PDB file of C-alpha atoms in Angstrom:
ATOM      1  CA  MET A1162      -2.542  13.930  23.488  1.00 41.00           C
ATOM      2  CA  LEU A1163       0.827  14.971  24.922  1.00 41.00           C
ATOM      3  CA  ASP A1164       0.307  12.807  28.003  1.00 50.00           C
ATOM      4  CA  ALA A1165      -0.274   9.773  25.759  1.00 45.00           C
ATOM      5  CA  LEU A1166       2.836  10.604  23.724  1.00 44.00           C
ATOM      6  CA  PHE A1167       5.000  10.971  26.835  1.00 45.00           C
ATOM      7  CA  ALA A1168       3.636   7.669  28.182  1.00 50.00           C
ATOM      8  CA  ARG A1169       4.648   5.868  24.991  1.00 49.00           C
ATOM      9  CA  LEU A1170       8.110   7.415  25.032  1.00 46.00           C
ATOM     10  CA  ALA A1171       8.644   6.537  28.692  1.00 56.00           C
ATOM     11  CA  ASN A1172       8.525   2.849  27.780  1.00 57.00           C
ATOM     12  CA  ARG A1173      11.285   3.153  25.158  1.00 58.00           C
ATOM     13  CA  SER A1174      14.913   2.273  25.750  1.00 66.00           C
ATOM     14  CA  PRO A1175      17.572   4.998  25.184  1.00 72.00           C
ATOM     15  CA  ARG A1176      18.688   3.177  22.045  1.00 69.00           C
ATOM     16  CA  GLU A1177      15.127   3.078  20.704  1.00 62.00           C
ATOM     17  CA  LEU A1178      14.616   6.766  21.526  1.00 58.00           C
ATOM     18  CA  LEU A1179      17.796   7.617  19.609  1.00 67.00           C
ATOM     19  CA  ARG A1180      16.632   5.543  16.636  1.00 62.00           C
ATOM     20  CA  LEU A1181      13.248   7.271  16.641  1.00 52.00           C
ATOM     21  CA  SER A1182      14.887  10.710  16.897  1.00 61.00           C
ATOM     22  CA  VAL A1183      17.146  10.019  13.903  1.00 60.00           C
ATOM     23  CA  LYS A1184      14.209   8.603  11.937  1.00 50.00           C
ATOM     24  CA  THR A1185      12.090  11.674  12.717  1.00 53.00           C
ATOM     25  CA  LEU A1186      14.902  14.036  11.715  1.00 54.00           C
ATOM     26  CA  CYS A1187      15.457  12.177   8.424  1.00 53.00           C
ATOM     27  CA  HIS A1188      11.748  12.272   7.690  1.00 48.00           C
ATOM     28  CA  HIS A1189      11.659  16.013   8.391  1.00 51.00           C
ATOM     29  CA  LEU A1190      14.611  16.662   6.078  1.00 53.00           C
ATOM     30  CA  ARG A1191      13.088  14.573   3.284  1.00 50.00           C
ATOM     31  CA  ALA A1192       9.818  16.449   3.678  1.00 49.00           C
ATOM     32  CA  GLN A1193      11.582  19.743   2.893  1.00 60.00           C
ATOM     33  CA  ARG A1194      12.884  18.591  -0.486  1.00 65.00           C
ATOM     34  CA  PRO A1195      11.260  20.187  -3.562  1.00 66.00           C
ATOM     35  CA  ALA A1196      10.111  16.772  -4.800  1.00 59.00           C
ATOM     36  CA  ALA A1197       8.422  16.075  -1.458  1.00 57.00           C
ATOM     37  CA  ARG A1198       6.656  19.425  -1.520  1.00 61.00           C
ATOM     38  CA  ALA A1199       5.496  18.770  -5.086  1.00 63.00           C
ATOM     39  CA  ALA A1200       4.176  15.369  -4.025  1.00 62.00           C
ATOM     40  CA  ARG A1201       2.169  16.969  -1.208  1.00 61.00           C
ATOM     41  CA  ARG A1202       0.646  19.411  -3.686  1.00 64.00           C
ATOM     42  CA  ALA A1203      -0.299  16.483  -5.941  1.00 66.00           C
ATOM     43  CA  ASP A1204      -1.835  14.712  -2.933  1.00 67.00           C
ATOM     44  CA  ARG A1205      -4.041  17.674  -2.200  1.00 71.00           C
ATOM     45  CA  ALA A1206      -4.972  18.043  -5.876  1.00 77.00           C
ATOM     46  CA  PHE A1207      -6.202  14.423  -5.987  1.00 77.00           C
ATOM     47  CA  ASP A1208      -8.433  14.963  -2.984  1.00 75.00           C
ATOM     48  CA  ARG A1209      -9.731  18.292  -4.250  1.00 79.00           C
ATOM     49  CA  ALA A1210     -10.675  16.683  -7.559  1.00 77.00           C
ATOM     50  CA  TRP A1211     -12.648  13.828  -5.996  1.00 71.00           C
ATOM     51  CA  GLY A1212     -13.737  15.175  -2.607  1.00 75.00           C
ATOM     52  CA  THR A1213     -11.812  12.405  -0.839  1.00 79.00           C
ATOM     53  CA  ASP A1214      -9.446  12.124   2.123  1.00 76.00           C
ATOM     54  CA  THR A1215      -6.307  10.234   1.074  1.00 74.00           C
ATOM     55  CA  SER A1216      -3.514  12.693   1.875  1.00 71.00           C
ATOM     56  CA  GLY A1217      -1.117  12.968   4.779  1.00 64.00           C
ATOM     57  CA  MET A1218       0.881  10.492   6.824  1.00 60.00           C
ATOM     58  CA  VAL A1219      -0.647   8.459   9.672  1.00 52.00           C
ATOM     59  CA  ALA A1220       1.789   7.156  12.287  1.00 53.00           C
ATOM     60  CA  VAL A1221       1.699   3.511  13.357  1.00 50.00           C
ATOM     61  CA  HIS A1222       0.467   4.368  16.854  1.00 54.00           C
ATOM     62  CA  ASP A1223      -2.583   6.104  15.299  1.00 49.00           C
ATOM     63  CA  LEU A1224      -3.690   3.087  13.239  1.00 51.00           C
ATOM     64  CA  ALA A1225      -5.792   1.578  16.068  1.00 52.00           C
ATOM     65  CA  LEU A1226      -3.860  -1.706  15.989  1.00 50.00           C
ATOM     66  CA  ARG A1227      -3.247  -4.165  18.787  1.00 52.00           C
ATOM     67  CA  ALA A1228       0.237  -4.016  20.286  1.00 51.00           C
ATOM     68  CA  GLU A1229       1.404  -7.271  18.699  1.00 50.00           C
ATOM     69  CA  ARG A1230       0.293  -6.004  15.279  1.00 51.00           C
ATOM     70  CA  ARG A1231       2.095  -2.680  15.570  1.00 48.00           C
ATOM     71  CA  ARG A1232       5.495  -4.396  15.549  1.00 53.00           C
ATOM     72  CA  SER A1233       5.102  -5.463  11.903  1.00 50.00           C
ATOM     73  CA  ALA A1234       3.107  -2.434  10.737  1.00 50.00           C
ATOM     74  CA  VAL A1235       4.360   0.520   8.701  1.00 54.00           C
ATOM     75  CA  HIS A1236       3.015   4.066   8.907  1.00 54.00           C
ATOM     76  CA  TYR A1237       0.526   5.167   6.248  1.00 52.00           C
ATOM     77  CA  ALA A1238       1.812   7.409   3.488  1.00 67.00           C
ATOM     78  CA  PRO A1239      -0.138   7.852   0.240  1.00 70.00           C
ATOM     79  CA  SER A1240       1.209   6.626  -3.083  1.00 80.00           C
ATOM     80  CA  THR A1241       1.325   9.025  -5.993  1.00 87.00           C
ATOM     81  CA  GLN A1242      -0.664   8.266  -9.131  1.00 89.00           C
ATOM     82  CA  ALA A1243       2.569   7.794 -11.098  1.00 91.00           C
ATOM     83  CA  MET A1244       3.609   4.982  -8.759  1.00 92.00           C
ATOM     84  CA  LEU A1245       0.877   2.854 -10.302  1.00 95.00           C
ATOM     85  CA  ARG A1246       0.360   4.397 -13.730  1.00 95.00           C
ATOM     86  CA  ASP A1247       4.019   4.179 -14.807  1.00 95.00           C
ATOM     87  CA  PRO A1248       4.587   0.476 -13.945  1.00 96.00           C
ATOM     88  CA  VAL A1249       1.242  -0.499 -15.499  1.00 97.00           C
ATOM     89  CA  ALA A1250       2.309   1.205 -18.736  1.00 96.00           C
ATOM     90  CA  THR A1251       5.842  -0.250 -18.654  1.00 96.00           C
ATOM     91  CA  LEU A1252       4.585  -3.773 -17.992  1.00 96.00           C
ATOM     92  CA  GLY A1253       2.022  -3.502 -20.767  1.00 96.00           C
ATOM     93  CA  ILE A1254      -0.835  -4.427 -18.436  1.00 97.00           C
ATOM     94  CA  ASP A1255      -4.321  -4.108 -19.899  1.00 97.00           C
ATOM     95  CA  PRO A1256      -6.420  -3.350 -16.790  1.00 98.00           C
ATOM     96  CA  ARG A1257      -9.489  -4.848 -18.461  1.00 97.00           C
ATOM     97  CA  ASP A1258      -7.836  -8.273 -18.088  1.00 97.00           C
ATOM     98  CA  TYR A1259      -6.752  -7.963 -14.438  1.00 98.00           C
ATOM     99  CA  HIS A1260      -8.098  -7.856 -10.923  1.00 98.00           C
ATOM    100  CA  PHE A1261      -6.214  -5.306  -8.812  1.00 98.00           C
ATOM    101  CA  ILE A1262      -5.134  -5.773  -5.186  1.00 98.00           C
ATOM    102  CA  ASP A1263      -3.463  -3.139  -3.013  1.00 98.00           C
ATOM    103  CA  TYR A1264      -1.893  -4.673   0.100  1.00 97.00           C
ATOM    104  CA  GLY A1265      -1.710  -2.112   2.866  1.00 93.00           C
ATOM    105  CA  ALA A1266      -4.341  -0.037   1.092  1.00 94.00           C
ATOM    106  CA  GLY A1267      -4.510   2.688   3.721  1.00 91.00           C
ATOM    107  CA  LYS A1268      -7.109   5.280   2.780  1.00 93.00           C
ATOM    108  CA  GLY A1269      -7.817   3.630  -0.559  1.00 94.00           C
ATOM    109  CA  ARG A1270      -6.192   5.970  -3.073  1.00 94.00           C
ATOM    110  CA  MET A1271      -4.663   3.227  -5.249  1.00 95.00           C
ATOM    111  CA  VAL A1272      -7.929   1.277  -5.179  1.00 97.00           C
ATOM    112  CA  MET A1273      -9.725   4.348  -6.528  1.00 95.00           C
ATOM    113  CA  LEU A1274      -7.041   4.909  -9.149  1.00 96.00           C
ATOM    114  CA  ALA A1275      -7.314   1.249 -10.200  1.00 97.00           C
ATOM    115  CA  GLN A1276     -11.034   1.767 -10.737  1.00 97.00           C
ATOM    116  CA  GLN A1277     -10.313   4.810 -12.866  1.00 96.00           C
ATOM    117  CA  LEU A1278      -7.749   2.864 -14.904  1.00 97.00           C
ATOM    118  CA  GLY A1279     -10.402   0.258 -15.684  1.00 97.00           C
ATOM    119  CA  PHE A1280      -9.288  -2.817 -13.722  1.00 98.00           C
ATOM    120  CA  VAL A1281     -11.982  -5.515 -13.637  1.00 97.00           C
ATOM    121  CA  HIS A1282     -12.225  -5.278  -9.851  1.00 98.00           C
ATOM    122  CA  ALA A1283     -10.149  -3.453  -7.231  1.00 98.00           C
ATOM    123  CA  THR A1284      -9.577  -4.686  -3.674  1.00 98.00           C
ATOM    124  CA  GLY A1285      -7.774  -2.920  -0.862  1.00 97.00           C
ATOM    125  CA  VAL A1286      -6.372  -5.122   1.910  1.00 97.00           C
ATOM    126  CA  GLU A1287      -5.899  -3.200   5.141  1.00 94.00           C
ATOM    127  CA  LEU A1288      -5.444  -4.220   8.785  1.00 91.00           C
ATOM    128  CA  SER A1289      -6.205  -0.869  10.457  1.00 89.00           C
ATOM    129  CA  PRO A1290      -9.928  -0.425  11.247  1.00 89.00           C
ATOM    130  CA  HIS A1291      -9.355   3.328  11.315  1.00 88.00           C
ATOM    131  CA  LEU A1292      -7.961   3.417   7.781  1.00 91.00           C
ATOM    132  CA  CYS A1293     -10.573   0.938   6.500  1.00 94.00           C
ATOM    133  CA  GLU A1294     -13.321   3.267   7.658  1.00 94.00           C
ATOM    134  CA  ILE A1295     -11.743   6.192   5.806  1.00 93.00           C
ATOM    135  CA  ALA A1296     -11.132   4.080   2.682  1.00 95.00           C
ATOM    136  CA  ARG A1297     -14.758   2.948   2.539  1.00 97.00           C
ATOM    137  CA  ARG A1298     -15.950   6.538   2.831  1.00 95.00           C
ATOM    138  CA  ASN A1299     -13.588   7.508   0.009  1.00 94.00           C
ATOM    139  CA  LEU A1300     -14.839   4.699  -2.222  1.00 96.00           C
ATOM    140  CA  ALA A1301     -18.439   5.719  -1.541  1.00 96.00           C
ATOM    141  CA  THR A1302     -17.628   9.336  -2.431  1.00 95.00           C
ATOM    142  CA  LEU A1303     -15.985   8.277  -5.692  1.00 94.00           C
ATOM    143  CA  ARG A1304     -18.930   5.988  -6.503  1.00 95.00           C
ATOM    144  CA  GLU A1305     -21.348   8.883  -6.070  1.00 94.00           C
ATOM    145  CA  ARG A1306     -19.360  10.970  -8.541  1.00 93.00           C
ATOM    146  CA  SER A1307     -18.587   8.168 -11.008  1.00 93.00           C
ATOM    147  CA  PRO A1308     -21.226   5.416 -10.660  1.00 95.00           C
ATOM    148  CA  ALA A1309     -20.094   3.609 -13.838  1.00 96.00           C
ATOM    149  CA  LEU A1310     -16.653   2.717 -12.458  1.00 96.00           C
ATOM    150  CA  PRO A1311     -15.750  -0.971 -11.936  1.00 97.00           C
ATOM    151  CA  PRO A1312     -16.519  -2.443  -8.500  1.00 97.00           C
ATOM    152  CA  ALA A1313     -14.186  -2.123  -5.532  1.00 98.00           C
ATOM    153  CA  ALA A1314     -14.027  -3.400  -1.964  1.00 97.00           C
ATOM    154  CA  ILE A1315     -11.960  -3.153   1.217  1.00 97.00           C
ATOM    155  CA  PHE A1316     -10.868  -6.327   3.001  1.00 97.00           C
ATOM    156  CA  GLU A1317     -10.321  -5.513   6.674  1.00 96.00           C
ATOM    157  CA  GLY A1318      -7.959  -7.974   8.311  1.00 93.00           C
ATOM    158  CA  ASP A1319      -4.624  -9.752   8.254  1.00 93.00           C
ATOM    159  CA  ALA A1320      -3.065  -9.711   4.771  1.00 95.00           C
ATOM    160  CA  CYS A1321      -1.794 -13.255   5.337  1.00 95.00           C
ATOM    161  CA  GLU A1322      -5.392 -14.449   5.646  1.00 95.00           C
ATOM    162  CA  TYR A1323      -6.584 -12.907   2.394  1.00 96.00           C
ATOM    163  CA  LEU A1324      -6.734 -15.384  -0.511  1.00 95.00           C
ATOM    164  CA  PRO A1325      -6.803 -13.526  -3.852  1.00 96.00           C
ATOM    165  CA  ALA A1326      -9.082 -14.675  -6.650  1.00 92.00           C
ATOM    166  CA  GLY A1327      -9.136 -14.019 -10.367  1.00 95.00           C
ATOM    167  CA  GLN A1328      -7.444 -15.401 -13.461  1.00 96.00           C
ATOM    168  CA  ARG A1329      -5.022 -12.475 -13.698  1.00 98.00           C
ATOM    169  CA  LEU A1330      -3.938 -10.349 -10.740  1.00 98.00           C
ATOM    170  CA  CYS A1331      -2.067  -7.066 -10.520  1.00 98.00           C
ATOM    171  CA  VAL A1332      -0.718  -6.698  -6.982  1.00 98.00           C
ATOM    172  CA  TYR A1333       0.498  -3.352  -5.637  1.00 98.00           C
ATOM    173  CA  LEU A1334       2.765  -2.992  -2.590  1.00 97.00           C
ATOM    174  CA  TYR A1335       4.129   0.256  -1.193  1.00 94.00           C
ATOM    175  CA  ASN A1336       6.499  -1.396   1.304  1.00 92.00           C
ATOM    176  CA  PRO A1337       3.591  -2.133   3.660  1.00 91.00           C
ATOM    177  CA  PHE A1338       5.028  -5.017   5.728  1.00 88.00           C
ATOM    178  CA  ASP A1339       8.063  -6.532   7.321  1.00 89.00           C
ATOM    179  CA  ALA A1340       9.607  -9.675   5.811  1.00 93.00           C
ATOM    180  CA  THR A1341       7.526 -12.084   7.901  1.00 93.00           C
ATOM    181  CA  VAL A1342       4.181 -10.693   6.774  1.00 93.00           C
ATOM    182  CA  LEU A1343       5.307 -10.280   3.169  1.00 96.00           C
ATOM    183  CA  ALA A1344       6.383 -13.925   3.097  1.00 97.00           C
ATOM    184  CA  GLY A1345       2.886 -14.860   4.267  1.00 97.00           C
ATOM    185  CA  VAL A1346       1.338 -12.728   1.527  1.00 97.00           C
ATOM    186  CA  ARG A1347       3.559 -14.344  -1.099  1.00 98.00           C
ATOM    187  CA  ALA A1348       2.485 -17.754   0.181  1.00 97.00           C
ATOM    188  CA  ARG A1349      -1.145 -16.759  -0.393  1.00 98.00           C
ATOM    189  CA  LEU A1350      -0.278 -15.600  -3.910  1.00 98.00           C
ATOM    190  CA  ASP A1351       1.393 -18.959  -4.520  1.00 98.00           C
ATOM    191  CA  GLN A1352      -1.789 -20.619  -3.247  1.00 97.00           C
ATOM    192  CA  ALA A1353      -3.852 -18.573  -5.703  1.00 97.00           C
ATOM    193  CA  MET A1354      -1.572 -19.739  -8.528  1.00 97.00           C
ATOM    194  CA  ALA A1355      -2.171 -23.328  -7.451  1.00 96.00           C
ATOM    195  CA  THR A1356      -5.967 -22.944  -7.393  1.00 95.00           C
ATOM    196  CA  GLY A1357      -6.864 -21.262 -10.671  1.00 94.00           C
ATOM    197  CA  THR A1358      -5.000 -17.985 -11.096  1.00 97.00           C
ATOM    198  CA  GLU A1359      -2.909 -18.082 -14.268  1.00 97.00           C
ATOM    199  CA  ARG A1360      -0.757 -14.945 -13.912  1.00 98.00           C
ATOM    200  CA  ILE A1361       0.243 -12.507 -11.164  1.00 98.00           C
ATOM    201  CA  VAL A1362       2.160  -9.272 -11.650  1.00 98.00           C
ATOM    202  CA  VAL A1363       3.555  -7.617  -8.510  1.00 98.00           C
ATOM    203  CA  ILE A1364       4.442  -3.915  -8.470  1.00 98.00           C
ATOM    204  CA  TYR A1365       6.552  -3.355  -5.343  1.00 97.00           C
ATOM    205  CA  THR A1366       7.531   0.232  -4.594  1.00 94.00           C
ATOM    206  CA  ASN A1367      10.308   0.962  -2.073  1.00 93.00           C
ATOM    207  CA  PRO A1368      11.075  -2.770  -2.173  1.00 95.00           C
ATOM    208  CA  GLU A1369      12.939  -3.304   1.083  1.00 93.00           C
ATOM    209  CA  GLN A1370      11.936  -6.978   1.246  1.00 94.00           C
ATOM    210  CA  ALA A1371      12.302  -7.791  -2.460  1.00 96.00           C
ATOM    211  CA  GLN A1372      14.327 -10.931  -1.640  1.00 96.00           C
ATOM    212  CA  ILE A1373      11.061 -12.568  -0.585  1.00 97.00           C
ATOM    213  CA  PHE A1374      10.177 -12.757  -4.287  1.00 97.00           C
ATOM    214  CA  HIS A1375      13.700 -13.088  -5.679  1.00 94.00           C
ATOM    215  CA  ASP A1376      14.245 -16.278  -3.696  1.00 90.00           C
ATOM    216  CA  ALA A1377      10.872 -17.864  -4.436  1.00 96.00           C
ATOM    217  CA  PRO A1378      10.475 -20.600  -7.063  1.00 95.00           C
ATOM    218  CA  GLY A1379       7.991 -19.734  -9.779  1.00 96.00           C
ATOM    219  CA  TRP A1380       8.681 -15.985  -9.650  1.00 97.00           C
ATOM    220  CA  ARG A1381      10.793 -13.994 -12.113  1.00 96.00           C
ATOM    221  CA  ALA A1382      11.919 -10.373 -12.049  1.00 96.00           C
ATOM    222  CA  GLY A1383      10.195  -7.897 -14.349  1.00 96.00           C
ATOM    223  CA  PRO A1384      11.367  -4.516 -15.642  1.00 92.00           C
ATOM    224  CA  ILE A1385      13.507  -2.369 -13.356  1.00 86.00           C
ATOM    225  CA  LEU A1386      11.864   0.968 -12.563  1.00 92.00           C
ATOM    226  CA  PRO A1387      12.969   3.835 -10.288  1.00 91.00           C
ATOM    227  CA  ASP A1388      12.384   2.767  -6.653  1.00 92.00           C
ATOM    228  CA  THR A1389      10.179  -0.090  -7.858  1.00 96.00           C
ATOM    229  CA  ALA A1390      10.709  -3.820  -8.354  1.00 96.00           C
ATOM    230  CA  CYS A1391       8.357  -5.942 -10.447  1.00 97.00           C
ATOM    231  CA  PHE A1392       7.841  -9.680 -10.184  1.00 98.00           C
ATOM    232  CA  ILE A1393       5.798 -12.018 -12.340  1.00 98.00           C
ATOM    233  CA  ALA A1394       4.427 -15.510 -11.780  1.00 98.00           C
ATOM    234  CA  GLY A1395       2.640 -17.644 -14.336  1.00 96.00           C
ATOM    235  CA  ALA A1396       1.957 -17.270 -18.024  1.00 85.00           C
ATOM    236  CA  ALA A1397       3.837 -14.739 -20.126  1.00 73.00           C
TER     237      ALA A1397
END
């Protein structure tokens, strides 16, 4: 393991090594904050309750992606339940009227939560084969414990190739992509609007690329929430 790590670092420029060192230090400092420790406890509580494996961060180099894909990928970190529950409540979304899509679904936690909230159908879109395998195991575990939940699925592949379907969509993003990929995803959402979807609500947490929606015709900003931007297309 160390040999592989050293081999990866040997190919980095001094500037890139400095950037990675600062990023690692910042991550370590954030992880020591009381809120971060509380979030880790909540992560573990979710998995204890359902017998699943959704906790912990997975670095980009452990996602089993091809080299050209790693450049636009973001490490896996689980969302908290509040990151979906609170915006759904604020936006007044009735899950019984919406299909749910989590782009960059990782291990599938938000897909499982969407099932529990009662969305018509929940889909996780994930590029990493490694994370897709874990997510499918998690969904199977949840299904065994709660067989009456709405259906769910994992789409394994490029998010820009996934064409959503359903009259009303609730889309969740936890800053999963760079601007190029997110623009491709928005284009697919626009395509869905042009082929039968009547309304899309986007919940975008840690919205580093929010301008992709701000600048797009047909999209309007929704309520402002802590660390979250919401965008709406289609009928009110």
